[in-house]
PDB file of C-alpha atoms in Angstrom:
ATOM      1  CA  MET I   1     -33.288  38.203  60.184  1.00 66.00           C
ATOM      2  CA  ASN I   2     -36.513  38.889  62.103  1.00 90.00           C
ATOM      3  CA  GLU I   3     -38.415  39.012  58.811  1.00 96.00           C
ATOM      4  CA  VAL I   4     -37.641  37.636  55.357  1.00 98.00           C
ATOM      5  CA  GLY I   5     -39.347  38.263  52.039  1.00 98.00           C
ATOM      6  CA  LEU I   6     -40.388  35.211  50.047  1.00 98.00           C
ATOM      7  CA  ILE I   7     -41.599  35.521  46.469  1.00 98.00           C
ATOM      8  CA  GLY I   8     -42.967  32.282  45.083  1.00 98.00           C
ATOM      9  CA  LEU I   9     -44.970  30.229  47.584  1.00 97.00           C
ATOM     10  CA  GLY I  10     -45.467  27.028  45.595  1.00 94.00           C
ATOM     11  CA  ASN I  11     -44.202  23.563  46.486  1.00 92.00           C
ATOM     12  CA  ILE I  12     -40.649  24.493  47.500  1.00 95.00           C
ATOM     13  CA  GLY I  13     -41.354  28.129  48.336  1.00 97.00           C
ATOM     14  CA  GLY I  14     -44.287  27.098  50.500  1.00 97.00           C
ATOM     15  CA  GLY I  15     -42.071  24.570  52.269  1.00 97.00           C
ATOM     16  CA  MET I  16     -39.428  27.211  52.936  1.00 98.00           C
ATOM     17  CA  CYS I  17     -42.152  29.530  54.209  1.00 98.00           C
ATOM     18  CA  LYS I  18     -43.269  26.970  56.800  1.00 98.00           C
ATOM     19  CA  ARG I  19     -39.662  26.293  57.790  1.00 98.00           C
ATOM     20  CA  LEU I  20     -38.953  29.973  58.391  1.00 98.00           C
ATOM     21  CA  LEU I  21     -42.135  30.477  60.381  1.00 98.00           C
ATOM     22  CA  ASP I  22     -41.467  27.351  62.437  1.00 97.00           C
ATOM     23  CA  ARG I  23     -38.083  28.803  63.346  1.00 97.00           C
ATOM     24  CA  GLY I  24     -39.642  32.071  64.504  1.00 97.00           C
ATOM     25  CA  ILE I  25     -38.681  34.097  61.402  1.00 97.00           C
ATOM     26  CA  GLY I  26     -41.459  36.235  59.978  1.00 98.00           C
ATOM     27  CA  VAL I  27     -42.319  35.933  56.290  1.00 98.00           C
ATOM     28  CA  VAL I  28     -43.595  38.679  54.001  1.00 98.00           C
ATOM     29  CA  GLY I  29     -44.696  36.822  50.892  1.00 98.00           C
ATOM     30  CA  PHE I  30     -46.162  37.083  47.418  1.00 98.00           C
ATOM     31  CA  ASP I  31     -47.447  34.606  44.848  1.00 97.00           C
ATOM     32  CA  VAL I  32     -49.603  35.061  41.773  1.00 96.00           C
ATOM     33  CA  SER I  33     -51.552  31.980  42.869  1.00 97.00           C
ATOM     34  CA  SER I  34     -54.255  32.935  45.341  1.00 96.00           C
ATOM     35  CA  ALA I  35     -54.308  29.354  46.628  1.00 97.00           C
ATOM     36  CA  ALA I  36     -50.561  29.401  47.375  1.00 97.00           C
ATOM     37  CA  ALA I  37     -50.835  32.824  48.986  1.00 97.00           C
ATOM     38  CA  THR I  38     -53.787  31.735  51.129  1.00 97.00           C
ATOM     39  CA  ALA I  39     -51.967  28.598  52.256  1.00 97.00           C
ATOM     40  CA  ALA I  40     -48.963  30.691  53.313  1.00 97.00           C
ATOM     41  CA  ALA I  41     -51.210  33.185  55.110  1.00 98.00           C
ATOM     42  CA  GLU I  42     -52.810  30.342  57.058  1.00 97.00           C
ATOM     43  CA  LEU I  43     -49.328  29.358  58.221  1.00 97.00           C
ATOM     44  CA  GLY I  44     -48.775  32.877  59.520  1.00 97.00           C
ATOM     45  CA  ALA I  45     -47.107  34.701  56.635  1.00 98.00           C
ATOM     46  CA  LYS I  46     -48.005  38.291  55.794  1.00 98.00           C
ATOM     47  CA  ILE I  47     -49.083  38.370  52.160  1.00 98.00           C
ATOM     48  CA  GLU I  48     -48.505  41.394  49.944  1.00 97.00           C
ATOM     49  CA  SER I  49     -49.965  42.347  46.575  1.00 96.00           C
ATOM     50  CA  SER I  50     -46.713  42.487  44.574  1.00 97.00           C
ATOM     51  CA  PRO I  51     -42.969  41.798  44.693  1.00 97.00           C
ATOM     52  CA  ALA I  52     -42.441  45.549  44.999  1.00 97.00           C
ATOM     53  CA  ALA I  53     -44.594  45.677  48.126  1.00 97.00           C
ATOM     54  CA  VAL I  54     -42.515  42.882  49.647  1.00 97.00           C
ATOM     55  CA  ALA I  55     -39.265  44.640  48.727  1.00 96.00           C
ATOM     56  CA  GLN I  56     -40.307  47.826  50.494  1.00 94.00           C
ATOM     57  CA  GLN I  57     -40.639  46.036  53.845  1.00 95.00           C
ATOM     58  CA  VAL I  58     -37.647  43.713  54.215  1.00 97.00           C
ATOM     59  CA  ASP I  59     -33.900  43.664  53.588  1.00 96.00           C
ATOM     60  CA  ILE I  60     -33.599  39.986  52.617  1.00 98.00           C
ATOM     61  CA  ILE I  61     -35.754  38.455  49.872  1.00 98.00           C
ATOM     62  CA  VAL I  62     -35.748  34.845  48.694  1.00 98.00           C
ATOM     63  CA  THR I  63     -37.251  34.036  45.289  1.00 98.00           C
ATOM     64  CA  SER I  64     -38.488  30.615  44.148  1.00 97.00           C
ATOM     65  CA  LEU I  65     -39.984  30.999  40.684  1.00 97.00           C
ATOM     66  CA  PRO I  66     -41.031  28.719  37.786  1.00 94.00           C
ATOM     67  CA  ASN I  67     -38.834  29.770  34.855  1.00 95.00           C
ATOM     68  CA  PRO I  68     -36.314  32.311  33.501  1.00 96.00           C
ATOM     69  CA  ALA I  69     -38.954  34.584  31.946  1.00 96.00           C
ATOM     70  CA  ILE I  70     -40.731  35.032  35.279  1.00 97.00           C
ATOM     71  CA  VAL I  71     -37.404  35.570  37.064  1.00 97.00           C
ATOM     72  CA  ARG I  72     -36.523  38.333  34.597  1.00 97.00           C
ATOM     73  CA  ASP I  73     -39.923  39.974  35.086  1.00 97.00           C
ATOM     74  CA  VAL I  74     -39.805  39.777  38.904  1.00 97.00           C
ATOM     75  CA  TYR I  75     -36.257  41.120  39.069  1.00 97.00           C
ATOM     76  CA  LEU I  76     -35.925  43.426  36.082  1.00 97.00           C
ATOM     77  CA  GLY I  77     -39.426  44.738  35.374  1.00 94.00           C
ATOM     78  CA  GLY I  78     -40.360  48.326  36.094  1.00 93.00           C
ATOM     79  CA  GLU I  79     -41.952  47.225  39.374  1.00 94.00           C
ATOM     80  CA  GLY I  80     -39.387  44.502  39.946  1.00 96.00           C
ATOM     81  CA  LEU I  81     -36.971  43.842  42.769  1.00 97.00           C
ATOM     82  CA  VAL I  82     -33.975  45.613  41.272  1.00 97.00           C
ATOM     83  CA  ALA I  83     -36.036  48.781  40.870  1.00 96.00           C
ATOM     84  CA  LYS I  84     -37.865  48.591  44.193  1.00 95.00           C
ATOM     85  CA  ALA I  85     -35.619  46.818  46.713  1.00 96.00           C
ATOM     86  CA  ARG I  86     -33.853  48.926  49.299  1.00 93.00           C
ATOM     87  CA  ARG I  87     -30.259  49.791  48.532  1.00 94.00           C
ATOM     88  CA  GLY I  88     -28.049  47.374  50.495  1.00 94.00           C
ATOM     89  CA  SER I  89     -30.719  44.643  50.479  1.00 97.00           C
ATOM     90  CA  THR I  90     -29.831  41.054  49.646  1.00 98.00           C
ATOM     91  CA  LEU I  91     -31.742  39.030  47.064  1.00 98.00           C
ATOM     92  CA  ILE I  92     -31.383  35.237  47.204  1.00 98.00           C
ATOM     93  CA  GLU I  93     -32.448  33.643  43.910  1.00 98.00           C
ATOM     94  CA  THR I  94     -33.230  29.886  44.199  1.00 98.00           C
ATOM     95  CA  SER I  95     -35.111  29.110  40.956  1.00 97.00           C
ATOM     96  CA  THR I  96     -33.953  26.586  38.356  1.00 96.00           C
ATOM     97  CA  ILE I  97     -32.918  28.902  35.535  1.00 97.00           C
ATOM     98  CA  ASP I  98     -30.044  29.298  33.115  1.00 96.00           C
ATOM     99  CA  PRO I  99     -26.771  30.847  34.325  1.00 97.00           C
ATOM    100  CA  ASN I 100     -26.901  33.643  31.733  1.00 96.00           C
ATOM    101  CA  THR I 101     -30.201  34.919  33.151  1.00 97.00           C
ATOM    102  CA  MET I 102     -28.710  34.696  36.638  1.00 98.00           C
ATOM    103  CA  ARG I 103     -25.645  36.714  35.623  1.00 98.00           C
ATOM    104  CA  HIS I 104     -27.832  39.335  33.926  1.00 97.00           C
ATOM    105  CA  VAL I 105     -29.939  39.689  37.072  1.00 98.00           C
ATOM    106  CA  GLY I 106     -26.789  39.830  39.209  1.00 97.00           C
ATOM    107  CA  GLU I 107     -25.239  42.603  37.121  1.00 98.00           C
ATOM    108  CA  ALA I 108     -28.425  44.683  37.282  1.00 98.00           C
ATOM    109  CA  ALA I 109     -28.665  44.222  41.049  1.00 97.00           C
ATOM    110  CA  ALA I 110     -25.030  45.185  41.581  1.00 97.00           C
ATOM    111  CA  ALA I 111     -25.505  48.333  39.504  1.00 97.00           C
ATOM    112  CA  ALA I 112     -28.437  49.280  41.761  1.00 96.00           C
ATOM    113  CA  GLY I 113     -26.423  48.745  44.960  1.00 97.00           C
ATOM    114  CA  ILE I 114     -28.205  45.518  45.828  1.00 98.00           C
ATOM    115  CA  ASP I 115     -26.430  42.303  46.875  1.00 98.00           C
ATOM    116  CA  ILE I 116     -27.415  38.989  45.331  1.00 98.00           C
ATOM    117  CA  LEU I 117     -26.744  35.312  45.919  1.00 98.00           C
ATOM    118  CA  ASP I 118     -27.138  32.654  43.237  1.00 98.00           C
ATOM    119  CA  VAL I 119     -28.630  29.546  44.860  1.00 98.00           C
ATOM    120  CA  ALA I 120     -29.549  26.238  43.260  1.00 97.00           C
ATOM    121  CA  LEU I 121     -31.373  23.829  45.522  1.00 96.00           C
ATOM    122  CA  SER I 122     -31.938  20.105  45.600  1.00 92.00           C
ATOM    123  CA  GLY I 123     -34.737  18.475  47.534  1.00 90.00           C
ATOM    124  CA  GLU I 124     -38.472  18.012  47.757  1.00 88.00           C
ATOM    125  CA  PRO I 125     -41.208  20.008  49.544  1.00 91.00           C
ATOM    126  CA  ALA I 126     -41.018  17.783  52.624  1.00 92.00           C
ATOM    127  CA  GLN I 127     -37.289  18.481  52.871  1.00 95.00           C
ATOM    128  CA  ALA I 128     -37.926  22.209  52.479  1.00 96.00           C
ATOM    129  CA  ILE I 129     -40.285  22.084  55.464  1.00 97.00           C
ATOM    130  CA  LEU I 130     -37.642  20.327  57.562  1.00 97.00           C
ATOM    131  CA  GLY I 131     -34.760  22.545  56.458  1.00 97.00           C
ATOM    132  CA  GLU I 132     -33.081  19.569  54.788  1.00 97.00           C
ATOM    133  CA  LEU I 133     -32.531  20.997  51.321  1.00 97.00           C
ATOM    134  CA  VAL I 134     -29.078  21.061  49.745  1.00 97.00           C
ATOM    135  CA  PHE I 135     -27.920  24.465  48.510  1.00 98.00           C
ATOM    136  CA  GLN I 136     -25.334  25.233  45.872  1.00 98.00           C
ATOM    137  CA  VAL I 137     -24.454  28.884  46.462  1.00 98.00           C
ATOM    138  CA  GLY I 138     -22.674  31.269  44.138  1.00 98.00           C
ATOM    139  CA  GLY I 139     -21.526  34.703  45.245  1.00 98.00           C
ATOM    140  CA  ALA I 140     -18.907  36.491  47.291  1.00 97.00           C
ATOM    141  CA  ASP I 141     -17.734  34.519  50.308  1.00 97.00           C
ATOM    142  CA  GLU I 142     -18.253  37.544  52.550  1.00 98.00           C
ATOM    143  CA  LEU I 143     -21.879  37.810  51.458  1.00 98.00           C
ATOM    144  CA  ILE I 144     -22.461  34.086  51.957  1.00 98.00           C
ATOM    145  CA  ASP I 145     -20.920  34.306  55.418  1.00 98.00           C
ATOM    146  CA  ARG I 146     -23.150  37.259  56.281  1.00 97.00           C
ATOM    147  CA  HIS I 147     -26.271  35.236  55.478  1.00 97.00           C
ATOM    148  CA  LEU I 148     -25.040  31.834  56.584  1.00 97.00           C
ATOM    149  CA  ASP I 149     -27.455  31.658  59.525  1.00 96.00           C
ATOM    150  CA  LEU I 150     -30.429  32.017  57.192  1.00 97.00           C
ATOM    151  CA  LEU I 151     -29.036  29.590  54.634  1.00 98.00           C
ATOM    152  CA  GLN I 152     -28.480  27.023  57.369  1.00 97.00           C
ATOM    153  CA  VAL I 153     -32.080  27.363  58.515  1.00 97.00           C
ATOM    154  CA  LEU I 154     -33.212  26.326  55.040  1.00 98.00           C
ATOM    155  CA  ALA I 155     -30.545  23.789  54.045  1.00 98.00           C
ATOM    156  CA  LYS I 156     -28.693  20.946  55.730  1.00 97.00           C
ATOM    157  CA  LYS I 157     -25.713  21.273  53.381  1.00 97.00           C
ATOM    158  CA  ILE I 158     -24.263  24.308  51.626  1.00 97.00           C
ATOM    159  CA  ASN I 159     -21.733  24.030  48.798  1.00 97.00           C
ATOM    160  CA  ARG I 160     -19.957  27.139  47.543  1.00 98.00           C
ATOM    161  CA  THR I 161     -19.697  27.112  43.766  1.00 98.00           C
ATOM    162  CA  GLY I 162     -17.933  30.392  42.884  1.00 97.00           C
ATOM    163  CA  GLY I 163     -19.306  33.519  41.233  1.00 97.00           C
ATOM    164  CA  ILE I 164     -22.832  34.467  40.230  1.00 98.00           C
ATOM    165  CA  GLY I 165     -24.170  31.961  37.696  1.00 97.00           C
ATOM    166  CA  THR I 166     -22.067  29.036  38.856  1.00 98.00           C
ATOM    167  CA  ALA I 167     -24.760  27.562  41.107  1.00 98.00           C
ATOM    168  CA  LYS I 168     -27.228  27.502  38.210  1.00 98.00           C
ATOM    169  CA  THR I 169     -24.570  25.796  36.066  1.00 98.00           C
ATOM    170  CA  VAL I 170     -24.046  23.101  38.715  1.00 97.00           C
ATOM    171  CA  LYS I 171     -27.815  22.609  38.969  1.00 97.00           C
ATOM    172  CA  LEU I 172     -28.286  22.076  35.239  1.00 97.00           C
ATOM    173  CA  VAL I 173     -25.258  19.808  34.904  1.00 97.00           C
ATOM    174  CA  ASN I 174     -26.504  17.743  37.847  1.00 95.00           C
ATOM    175  CA  ASN I 175     -29.993  17.559  36.351  1.00 96.00           C
ATOM    176  CA  LEU I 176     -28.610  16.352  33.042  1.00 97.00           C
ATOM    177  CA  MET I 177     -26.950  13.505  34.928  1.00 97.00           C
ATOM    178  CA  SER I 178     -30.073  12.780  36.985  1.00 96.00           C
ATOM    179  CA  LEU I 179     -32.472  12.770  34.032  1.00 97.00           C
ATOM    180  CA  GLY I 180     -30.046  10.673  31.999  1.00 97.00           C
ATOM    181  CA  ASN I 181     -29.638   8.200  34.861  1.00 97.00           C
ATOM    182  CA  VAL I 182     -33.391   7.670  35.096  1.00 97.00           C
ATOM    183  CA  ALA I 183     -33.819   7.363  31.321  1.00 97.00           C
ATOM    184  CA  VAL I 184     -31.043   4.759  31.051  1.00 98.00           C
ATOM    185  CA  ALA I 185     -32.399   2.905  34.085  1.00 97.00           C
ATOM    186  CA  ALA I 186     -35.845   2.796  32.460  1.00 97.00           C
ATOM    187  CA  GLU I 187     -34.461   1.323  29.258  1.00 97.00           C
ATOM    188  CA  ALA I 188     -32.275  -1.209  31.072  1.00 97.00           C
ATOM    189  CA  PHE I 189     -34.893  -2.237  33.636  1.00 96.00           C
ATOM    190  CA  VAL I 190     -37.601  -2.929  31.074  1.00 96.00           C
ATOM    191  CA  LEU I 191     -35.110  -4.927  29.026  1.00 96.00           C
ATOM    192  CA  GLY I 192     -34.377  -7.072  32.081  1.00 95.00           C
ATOM    193  CA  VAL I 193     -38.077  -7.672  32.714  1.00 94.00           C
ATOM    194  CA  LYS I 194     -38.608  -8.367  29.009  1.00 94.00           C
ATOM    195  CA  CYS I 195     -35.968 -11.073  29.302  1.00 94.00           C
ATOM    196  CA  GLY I 196     -37.951 -12.742  32.080  1.00 92.00           C
ATOM    197  CA  MET I 197     -36.644 -11.199  35.305  1.00 93.00           C
ATOM    198  CA  GLU I 198     -39.184 -10.675  38.068  1.00 93.00           C
ATOM    199  CA  PRO I 199     -39.266  -6.878  38.647  1.00 94.00           C
ATOM    200  CA  LYS I 200     -38.889  -6.885  42.433  1.00 94.00           C
ATOM    201  CA  ARG I 201     -36.015  -9.365  42.310  1.00 95.00           C
ATOM    202  CA  LEU I 202     -34.324  -7.325  39.561  1.00 95.00           C
ATOM    203  CA  TYR I 203     -34.756  -4.111  41.540  1.00 96.00           C
ATOM    204  CA  ASP I 204     -33.323  -5.663  44.708  1.00 97.00           C
ATOM    205  CA  ILE I 205     -30.214  -6.749  42.819  1.00 98.00           C
ATOM    206  CA  LEU I 206     -29.678  -3.583  40.769  1.00 97.00           C
ATOM    207  CA  SER I 207     -30.237  -1.289  43.746  1.00 97.00           C
ATOM    208  CA  VAL I 208     -26.984  -2.596  45.269  1.00 97.00           C
ATOM    209  CA  SER I 209     -25.081  -2.989  41.995  1.00 96.00           C
ATOM    210  CA  GLY I 210     -22.625  -0.678  40.258  1.00 96.00           C
ATOM    211  CA  GLY I 211     -25.100   0.755  37.765  1.00 94.00           C
ATOM    212  CA  ARG I 212     -27.420   2.180  40.411  1.00 94.00           C
ATOM    213  CA  SER I 213     -27.991   5.869  41.052  1.00 95.00           C
ATOM    214  CA  ALA I 214     -29.729   7.701  43.887  1.00 93.00           C
ATOM    215  CA  HIS I 215     -32.765   8.295  41.676  1.00 94.00           C
ATOM    216  CA  PHE I 216     -32.904   4.645  40.645  1.00 96.00           C
ATOM    217  CA  VAL I 217     -32.843   3.465  44.254  1.00 96.00           C
ATOM    218  CA  THR I 218     -35.562   5.857  45.423  1.00 94.00           C
ATOM    219  CA  GLY I 219     -37.598   6.165  42.228  1.00 95.00           C
ATOM    220  CA  PHE I 220     -37.749   2.611  40.949  1.00 96.00           C
ATOM    221  CA  SER I 221     -38.760   1.219  44.335  1.00 95.00           C
ATOM    222  CA  LYS I 222     -41.997   3.118  43.614  1.00 95.00           C
ATOM    223  CA  VAL I 223     -42.120   2.235  39.909  1.00 96.00           C
ATOM    224  CA  ILE I 224     -42.414  -1.471  40.746  1.00 95.00           C
ATOM    225  CA  GLU I 225     -45.342  -0.545  42.976  1.00 94.00           C
ATOM    226  CA  ASP I 226     -46.944   1.369  40.077  1.00 94.00           C
ATOM    227  CA  ASP I 227     -46.577   4.566  42.138  1.00 95.00           C
ATOM    228  CA  TYR I 228     -45.900   7.683  40.060  1.00 96.00           C
ATOM    229  CA  ARG I 229     -46.921  10.334  42.571  1.00 94.00           C
ATOM    230  CA  ALA I 230     -44.698  13.272  41.778  1.00 92.00           C
ATOM    231  CA  SER I 231     -41.746  14.375  43.828  1.00 87.00           C
ATOM    232  CA  PHE I 232     -40.406  15.906  40.602  1.00 91.00           C
ATOM    233  CA  LYS I 233     -42.887  16.178  37.754  1.00 95.00           C
ATOM    234  CA  THR I 234     -42.202  14.942  34.232  1.00 97.00           C
ATOM    235  CA  SER I 235     -43.186  18.400  32.949  1.00 96.00           C
ATOM    236  CA  LEU I 236     -40.451  19.963  35.111  1.00 95.00           C
ATOM    237  CA  ALA I 237     -37.951  17.390  33.884  1.00 96.00           C
ATOM    238  CA  LEU I 238     -38.691  18.420  30.308  1.00 97.00           C
ATOM    239  CA  LYS I 239     -38.395  22.101  31.251  1.00 96.00           C
ATOM    240  CA  ASP I 240     -34.976  21.477  32.760  1.00 96.00           C
ATOM    241  CA  ILE I 241     -33.642  19.441  29.851  1.00 97.00           C
ATOM    242  CA  LYS I 242     -34.690  22.243  27.505  1.00 97.00           C
ATOM    243  CA  LEU I 243     -32.714  24.689  29.662  1.00 97.00           C
ATOM    244  CA  ILE I 244     -29.750  22.329  29.389  1.00 97.00           C
ATOM    245  CA  LEU I 245     -30.038  22.212  25.586  1.00 98.00           C
ATOM    246  CA  ASP I 246     -30.228  26.016  25.461  1.00 97.00           C
ATOM    247  CA  LEU I 247     -27.164  26.308  27.692  1.00 96.00           C
ATOM    248  CA  ALA I 248     -25.181  23.890  25.533  1.00 97.00           C
ATOM    249  CA  ASN I 249     -26.216  25.824  22.428  1.00 96.00           C
ATOM    250  CA  ASP I 250     -25.147  29.127  24.002  1.00 95.00           C
ATOM    251  CA  GLU I 251     -21.769  27.582  24.802  1.00 96.00           C
ATOM    252  CA  HIS I 252     -21.432  26.030  21.300  1.00 97.00           C
ATOM    253  CA  TYR I 253     -21.059  22.659  23.003  1.00 97.00           C
ATOM    254  CA  PRO I 254     -22.279  19.711  20.876  1.00 97.00           C
ATOM    255  CA  VAL I 255     -24.236  17.581  23.357  1.00 97.00           C
ATOM    256  CA  ARG I 256     -25.183  14.174  21.940  1.00 97.00           C
ATOM    257  CA  LEU I 257     -27.111  12.425  24.688  1.00 97.00           C
ATOM    258  CA  ALA I 258     -29.135  15.399  25.945  1.00 97.00           C
ATOM    259  CA  PRO I 259     -31.334  15.630  22.798  1.00 97.00           C
ATOM    260  CA  VAL I 260     -32.191  11.930  23.125  1.00 97.00           C
ATOM    261  CA  ILE I 261     -33.069  12.381  26.795  1.00 97.00           C
ATOM    262  CA  ALA I 262     -35.200  15.405  25.877  1.00 98.00           C
ATOM    263  CA  SER I 263     -37.122  13.378  23.307  1.00 97.00           C
ATOM    264  CA  LEU I 264     -37.891  10.642  25.860  1.00 97.00           C
ATOM    265  CA  TYR I 265     -39.332  13.105  28.368  1.00 98.00           C
ATOM    266  CA  GLY I 266     -41.144  14.876  25.534  1.00 97.00           C
ATOM    267  CA  ASP I 267     -42.756  11.576  24.574  1.00 97.00           C
ATOM    268  CA  ALA I 268     -43.850  11.060  28.183  1.00 97.00           C
ATOM    269  CA  LEU I 269     -45.448  14.502  28.211  1.00 97.00           C
ATOM    270  CA  GLU I 270     -47.300  13.712  24.977  1.00 97.00           C
ATOM    271  CA  GLN I 271     -48.622  10.559  26.663  1.00 96.00           C
ATOM    272  CA  GLY I 272     -50.277  12.785  29.258  1.00 97.00           C
ATOM    273  CA  LEU I 273     -47.753  12.024  32.004  1.00 97.00           C
ATOM    274  CA  GLY I 274     -46.677  15.596  32.742  1.00 97.00           C
ATOM    275  CA  GLU I 275     -48.069  15.576  36.292  1.00 96.00           C
ATOM    276  CA  ASP I 276     -46.572  12.162  37.093  1.00 97.00           C
ATOM    277  CA  ASN I 277     -43.153  11.645  38.616  1.00 96.00           C
ATOM    278  CA  PHE I 278     -40.330  11.897  36.109  1.00 97.00           C
ATOM    279  CA  THR I 279     -39.773   8.150  36.405  1.00 97.00           C
ATOM    280  CA  SER I 280     -42.854   7.959  34.151  1.00 97.00           C
ATOM    281  CA  VAL I 281     -40.374   7.934  31.264  1.00 97.00           C
ATOM    282  CA  VAL I 282     -40.386   4.171  31.866  1.00 97.00           C
ATOM    283  CA  LYS I 283     -43.947   3.859  30.527  1.00 96.00           C
ATOM    284  CA  GLY I 284     -42.890   4.375  26.934  1.00 96.00           C
ATOM    285  CA  TYR I 285     -40.529   1.429  27.259  1.00 96.00           C
ATOM    286  CA  GLU I 286     -43.254  -0.654  28.913  1.00 95.00           C
ATOM    287  CA  THR I 287     -45.525   0.004  25.941  1.00 94.00           C
ATOM    288  CA  ALA I 288     -42.807  -0.990  23.485  1.00 94.00           C
ATOM    289  CA  ALA I 289     -42.036  -4.166  25.455  1.00 93.00           C
ATOM    290  CA  GLY I 290     -45.684  -5.061  25.956  1.00 92.00           C
ATOM    291  CA  CYS I 291     -45.384  -5.435  29.719  1.00 87.00           C
ATOM    292  CA  THR I 292     -45.346  -3.526  32.982  1.00 86.00           C
ATOM    293  CA  LEU I 293     -42.758  -3.212  35.725  1.00 88.00           C
ATOM    294  CA  ALA I 294     -45.313  -3.379  38.521  1.00 85.00           C
ATOM    295  CA  HIS I 295     -44.347  -6.643  40.193  1.00 66.00           C
ATOM    296  CA  ASN I 296     -47.877  -7.470  41.340  1.00 57.00           C
ATOM    297  CA  VAL I 297     -49.464  -7.201  37.877  1.00 58.00           C
ATOM    298  CA  ASN I 298     -49.934 -10.246  35.676  1.00 50.00           C
ATOM    299  CA  ARG I 299     -47.919 -10.006  32.481  1.00 55.00           C
ATOM    300  CA  ASP I 300     -46.660 -12.155  29.630  1.00 57.00           C
ATOM    301  CA  CYS I 301     -43.470 -10.194  29.185  1.00 66.00           C
ATOM    302  CA  GLY I 302     -40.968 -13.000  29.671  1.00 56.00           C
ATOM    303  CA  LYS I 303     -43.058 -15.423  27.611  1.00 54.00           C
ATOM    304  CA  THR I 304     -42.797 -13.460  24.373  1.00 49.00           C
ATOM    305  CA  ARG I 305     -39.043 -13.731  23.926  1.00 50.00           C
ATOM    306  CA  VAL I 306     -37.753 -14.963  20.602  1.00 45.00           C
ATOM    307  CA  THR I 307     -35.015 -17.602  20.770  1.00 44.00           C
ATOM    308  CA  LYS I 308     -32.551 -17.677  17.913  1.00 43.00           C
TER     309      LYS I 308
END
């Protein structure tokens, strides 16, 4: 583990790069973004011109990529990892993608004599830098054990999910719950403010009540400050919910809430909120209610109620 390959040097990948370097582990990296590659080089990573060039130098490669299509290209293309990685290498795939793509990649790697781990991660760039991510890991226990030292450098908690594809399933199921929690919280919170509750007082009460979620507690403390700086972008939330809908369709499973959640995040994207935090889904409800949740902004929300 003197040197690790890292393909994808964006927000999370860049954080993992810094974490590895801080722990004295060399990084051989690649990213299509020159800015991301330059930032990693300034940290001390060796930057190569392609995934294939990375694969020819190291025996362990971590990938952190934007979507299933790019994962398929990086792994399965003619110059991809399956074709170019050394036999006996281990590929650790951490992107948010569908489990079917993960299984396809895993089967191709196995046929080429290459080991693979299916990893789904939770956390933000700051947590990646500190090695405080949470990993769901699918793959053979022996292979996980062999790479446990590396996984523990990057993550504070590691959950074993089963075979290849299971970690991606857990990730998407969890994200459906998370996105749904925030959407319901947005609808409920604006209703409370519409009925005359002061936002900060309402937040303080709900954040210790039974309906709370982790994302409500952390996210809505910022919403009432009118702070939508992204820890998880609305555009990524919409990407993930579309993956969830595709997965449900592949499994012939008739989801009923997921399409509604998808439409809410789609509306937020159409409002130009794609770069904002995914709690921006609340803004559509604010518009409908004619008020804002920011507790320090003057509003007439509670004065417009109709009494029957």
